[in-house]
Coordinates of C-alpha atoms in Angstrom, one line a residue:
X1 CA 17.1 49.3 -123.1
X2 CA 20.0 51.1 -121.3
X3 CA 23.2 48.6 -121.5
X4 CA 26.2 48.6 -120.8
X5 CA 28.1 49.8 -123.5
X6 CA 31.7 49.0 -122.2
X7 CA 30.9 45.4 -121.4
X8 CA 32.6 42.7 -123.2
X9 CA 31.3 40.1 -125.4
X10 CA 32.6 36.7 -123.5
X11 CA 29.9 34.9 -123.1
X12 CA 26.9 34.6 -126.3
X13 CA 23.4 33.2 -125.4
X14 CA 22.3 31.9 -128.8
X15 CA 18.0 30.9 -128.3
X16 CA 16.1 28.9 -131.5
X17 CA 12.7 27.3 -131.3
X18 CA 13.0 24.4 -133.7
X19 CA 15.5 21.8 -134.1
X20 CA 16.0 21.6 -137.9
X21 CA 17.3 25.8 -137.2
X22 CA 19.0 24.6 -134.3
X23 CA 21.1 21.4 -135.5
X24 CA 22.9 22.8 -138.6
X25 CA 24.0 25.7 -136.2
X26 CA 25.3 23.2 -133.6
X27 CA 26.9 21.1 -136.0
X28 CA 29.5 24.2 -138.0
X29 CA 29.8 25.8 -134.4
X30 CA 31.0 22.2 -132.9
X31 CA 29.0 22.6 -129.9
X32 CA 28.2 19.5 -127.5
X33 CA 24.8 18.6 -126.1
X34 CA 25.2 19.6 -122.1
X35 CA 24.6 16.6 -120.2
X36 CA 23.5 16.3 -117.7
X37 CA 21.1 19.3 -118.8
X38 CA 22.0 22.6 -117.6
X39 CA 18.7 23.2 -118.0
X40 CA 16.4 21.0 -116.1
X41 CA 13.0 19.5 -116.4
X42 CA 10.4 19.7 -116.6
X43 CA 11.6 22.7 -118.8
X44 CA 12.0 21.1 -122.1
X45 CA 14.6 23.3 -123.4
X46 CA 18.1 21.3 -124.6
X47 CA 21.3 23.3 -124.8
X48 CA 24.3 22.7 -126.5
X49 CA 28.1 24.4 -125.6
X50 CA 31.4 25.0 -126.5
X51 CA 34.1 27.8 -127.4
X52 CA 34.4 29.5 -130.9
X53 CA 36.0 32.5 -131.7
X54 CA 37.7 32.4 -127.7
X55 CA 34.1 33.0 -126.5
X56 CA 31.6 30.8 -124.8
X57 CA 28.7 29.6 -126.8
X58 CA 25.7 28.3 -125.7
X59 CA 22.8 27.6 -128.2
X60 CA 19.3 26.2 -126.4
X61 CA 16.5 25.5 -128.8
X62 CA 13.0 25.1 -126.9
X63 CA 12.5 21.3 -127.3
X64 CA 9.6 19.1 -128.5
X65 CA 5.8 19.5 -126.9
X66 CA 5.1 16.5 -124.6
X67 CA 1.5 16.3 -125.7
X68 CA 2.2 16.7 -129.7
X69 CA 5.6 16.0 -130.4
X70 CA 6.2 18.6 -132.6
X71 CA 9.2 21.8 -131.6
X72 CA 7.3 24.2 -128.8
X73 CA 7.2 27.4 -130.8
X74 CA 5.5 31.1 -130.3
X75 CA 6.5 33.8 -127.9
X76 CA 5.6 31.7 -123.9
X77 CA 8.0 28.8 -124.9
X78 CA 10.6 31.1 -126.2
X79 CA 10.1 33.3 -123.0
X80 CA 10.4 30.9 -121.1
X81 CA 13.5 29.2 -122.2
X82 CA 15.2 32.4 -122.5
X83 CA 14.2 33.2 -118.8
X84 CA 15.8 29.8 -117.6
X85 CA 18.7 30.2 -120.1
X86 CA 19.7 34.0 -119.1
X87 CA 20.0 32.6 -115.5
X88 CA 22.0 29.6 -116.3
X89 CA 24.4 31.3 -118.2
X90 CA 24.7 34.9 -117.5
X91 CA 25.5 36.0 -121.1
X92 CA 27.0 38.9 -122.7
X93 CA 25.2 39.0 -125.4
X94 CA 21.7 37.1 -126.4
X95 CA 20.7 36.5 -130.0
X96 CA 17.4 35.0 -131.0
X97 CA 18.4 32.7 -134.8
X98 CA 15.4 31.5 -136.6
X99 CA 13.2 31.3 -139.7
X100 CA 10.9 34.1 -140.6
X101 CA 8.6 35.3 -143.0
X102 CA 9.3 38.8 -144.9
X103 CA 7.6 41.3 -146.7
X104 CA 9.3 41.8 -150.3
X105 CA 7.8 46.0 -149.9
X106 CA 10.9 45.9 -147.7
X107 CA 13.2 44.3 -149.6
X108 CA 13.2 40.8 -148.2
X109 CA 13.9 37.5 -150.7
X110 CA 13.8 33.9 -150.2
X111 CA 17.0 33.6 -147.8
X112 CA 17.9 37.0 -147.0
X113 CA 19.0 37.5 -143.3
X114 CA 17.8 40.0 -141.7
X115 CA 19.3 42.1 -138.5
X116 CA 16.4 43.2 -135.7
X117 CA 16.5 47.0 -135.6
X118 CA 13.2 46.7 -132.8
X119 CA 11.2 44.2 -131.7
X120 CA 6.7 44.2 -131.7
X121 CA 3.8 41.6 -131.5
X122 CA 1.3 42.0 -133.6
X123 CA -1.1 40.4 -132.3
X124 CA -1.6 41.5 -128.8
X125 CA -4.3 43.8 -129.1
X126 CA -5.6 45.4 -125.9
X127 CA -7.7 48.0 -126.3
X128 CA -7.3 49.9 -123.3
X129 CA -5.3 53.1 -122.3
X130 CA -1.8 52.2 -121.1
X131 CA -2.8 48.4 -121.8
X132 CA -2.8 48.8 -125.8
X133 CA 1.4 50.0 -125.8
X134 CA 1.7 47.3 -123.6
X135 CA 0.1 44.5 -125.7
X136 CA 2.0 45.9 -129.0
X137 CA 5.7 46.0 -126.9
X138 CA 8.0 47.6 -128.7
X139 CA 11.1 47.9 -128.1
X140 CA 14.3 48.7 -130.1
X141 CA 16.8 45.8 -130.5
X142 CA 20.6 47.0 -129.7
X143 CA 21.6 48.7 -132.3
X144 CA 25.1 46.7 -133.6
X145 CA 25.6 49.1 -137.2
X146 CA 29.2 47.5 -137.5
X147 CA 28.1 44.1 -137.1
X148 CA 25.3 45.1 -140.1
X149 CA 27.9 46.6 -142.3
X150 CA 30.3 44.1 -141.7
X151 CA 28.4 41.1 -142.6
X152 CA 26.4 42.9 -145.6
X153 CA 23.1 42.3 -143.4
X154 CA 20.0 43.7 -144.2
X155 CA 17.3 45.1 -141.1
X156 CA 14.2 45.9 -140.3
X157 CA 11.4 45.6 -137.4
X158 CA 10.9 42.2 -136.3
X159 CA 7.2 41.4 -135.7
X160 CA 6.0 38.4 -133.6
X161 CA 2.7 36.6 -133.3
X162 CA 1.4 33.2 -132.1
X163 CA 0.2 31.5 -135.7
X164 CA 1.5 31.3 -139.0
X165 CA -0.9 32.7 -140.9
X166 CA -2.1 36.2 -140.3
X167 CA -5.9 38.3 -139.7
X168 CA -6.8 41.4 -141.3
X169 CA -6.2 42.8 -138.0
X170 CA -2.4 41.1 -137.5
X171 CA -1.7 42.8 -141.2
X172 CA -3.2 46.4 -139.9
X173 CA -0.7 46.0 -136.6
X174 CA 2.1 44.6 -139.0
X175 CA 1.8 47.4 -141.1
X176 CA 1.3 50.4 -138.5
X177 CA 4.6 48.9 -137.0
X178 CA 6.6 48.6 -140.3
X179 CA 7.5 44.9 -140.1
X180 CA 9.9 43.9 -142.5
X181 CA 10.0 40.2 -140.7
X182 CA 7.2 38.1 -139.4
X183 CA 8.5 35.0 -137.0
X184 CA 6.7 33.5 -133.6
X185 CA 9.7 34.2 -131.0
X186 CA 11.7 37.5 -131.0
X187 CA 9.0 40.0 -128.8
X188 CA 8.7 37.1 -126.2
X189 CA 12.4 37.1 -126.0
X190 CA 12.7 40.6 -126.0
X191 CA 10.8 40.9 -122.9
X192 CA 13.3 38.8 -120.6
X193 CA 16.1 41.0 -122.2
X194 CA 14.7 43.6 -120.9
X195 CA 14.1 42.4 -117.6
X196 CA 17.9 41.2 -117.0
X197 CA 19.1 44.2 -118.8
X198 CA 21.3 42.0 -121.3
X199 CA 21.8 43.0 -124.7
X200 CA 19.4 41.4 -127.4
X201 CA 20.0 41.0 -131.0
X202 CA 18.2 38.9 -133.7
X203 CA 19.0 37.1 -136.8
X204 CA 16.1 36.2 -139.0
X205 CA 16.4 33.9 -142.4
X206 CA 13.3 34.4 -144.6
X207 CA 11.4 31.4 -145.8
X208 CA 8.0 32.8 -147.1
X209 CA 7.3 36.0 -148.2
X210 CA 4.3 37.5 -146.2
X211 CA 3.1 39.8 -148.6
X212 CA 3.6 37.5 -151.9
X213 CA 0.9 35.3 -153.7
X214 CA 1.8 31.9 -151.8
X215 CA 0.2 30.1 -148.6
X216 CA 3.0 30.5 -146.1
X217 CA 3.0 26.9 -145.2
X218 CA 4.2 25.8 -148.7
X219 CA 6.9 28.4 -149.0
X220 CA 7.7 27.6 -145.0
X221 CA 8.2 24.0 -146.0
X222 CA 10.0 24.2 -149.0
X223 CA 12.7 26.7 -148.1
X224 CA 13.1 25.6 -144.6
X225 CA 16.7 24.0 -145.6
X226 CA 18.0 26.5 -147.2
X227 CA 16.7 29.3 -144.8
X228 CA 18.4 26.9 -142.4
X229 CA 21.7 26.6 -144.5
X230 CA 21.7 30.5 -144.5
X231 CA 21.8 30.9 -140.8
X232 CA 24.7 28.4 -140.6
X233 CA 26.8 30.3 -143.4
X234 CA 25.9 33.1 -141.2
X235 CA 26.6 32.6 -137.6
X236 CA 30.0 32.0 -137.0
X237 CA 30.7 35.3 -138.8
X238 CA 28.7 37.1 -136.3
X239 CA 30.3 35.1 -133.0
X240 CA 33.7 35.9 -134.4
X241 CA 32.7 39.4 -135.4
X242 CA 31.1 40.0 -131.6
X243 CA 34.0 38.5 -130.0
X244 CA 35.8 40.3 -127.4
X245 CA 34.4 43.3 -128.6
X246 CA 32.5 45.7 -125.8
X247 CA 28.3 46.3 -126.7
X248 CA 29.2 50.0 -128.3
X249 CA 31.5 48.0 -130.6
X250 CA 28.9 46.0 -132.1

């Protein structure tokens, strides 16, 4: 996407589907629950705001499904809270913090973080000319090589989908798109960036290793605290790194 390169970093968007990502994030940052909700119903979405670094922070996680209770997760509820976020706040910068799977042919381990370098579903397939590109969307994250170097990151192609496990047909698309990370949120997000023409970065922690020997539920459920507990050792880094800096910086 073509950004402005000279714009400033004032304002960071910060988007996670789940609340267990989302808490430990909020609680190191020092961020308070907006209320009354900047964000109103019936979006579900709950944001959370304060200053770190002298920039403004906003983190908005996509709340809790009314029918099931559980965290609203895949690429329409993160779509759609970015959408309603992007407007509310008019940020600098977006970045899209989360849990992932990743494949260890690309060097991914159990809590490894992992900077976007593009953005794909995998799972979109729509087998018609024009239509098939469209379905597969990618599109390349903005490239931040100092923020990589600075923080030791490692990168790679960001692939989304809409379950946890996979088809043969997801692992065909995953590999002709060289994923290095698997997660449910990223491409959706990707889309509204592209739409407001607002920079979009992502940070991925790796709980399950998509090509390994293990059911990704286990590994999901096991590691989730410490994939968690990487993103928090990791994100205020980053929002001080990105502060005040212009896009080109990054």
């Amino acid at each position: 996407m073509a950004v402005n390169g000279d714009r400033k970093v004032q304002t960071v968007l910060v988007l996670v589907a789940m609340e267990a990502e989302a808490m430990p994030l909020i609680n190191i940052l020092d961020l308070k629950e907006d209320i009354p909700q900047r964000i109103p119903p019936p979006a579900p979405a709950v944001s959370y705001s304060g200053s770190k670094h002298g920039i403004e922070v906003h983190v908005v996680r996509n709340g809790k499904c009314q029918l099931h209770g559980v965290d609203n997760v895949g690429t329409v509820p993160a779509a759609v809270t970015a959408y309603l976020a992007v407007h509310e706040f008019k940020p600098d910068l977006v970045i899209s913090v989360g849990t992932a799977g990743g494949f260890k042919s690309k060097g991914a381990a159990i809590g490894d973080v992992f900077l976007a370098t593009a953005f794909a579903n995998h799972d979109r397939r729509i087998p018609i000319p024009g239509f098939d590109k469209y379905g597969v969307w990618r599109v390349d994250a903005l490239a931040a090589p100092n923020l990589k170097a600075a923080l030791n990151l490692k990168e790679g192609v960001v692939s989304s989908g809409n379950s946890l496990s996979y088809s043969q047909e997801d692992w065909d698309q995953m590999t002709a798109i060289g994923a290095a990370v698997k997660e449910m949120e990223a491409a959706g997000i990707s889309w509204v960036a592209h739409l407001h023409n607002v920079p979009f970065i992502a940070l991925k922690s790796i709980t399950d290793i998509v090509d390994g020997d293990r059911p990704a539920q286990e590994e999901f459920l096991e590691n989730l605290h410490s994939a968690a507990k990487a993103l928090q050792d990791v994100i205020s880094p980053v929002l001080e790194f990105v502060a005040a800096k212009s896009i080109k910086d990054l």
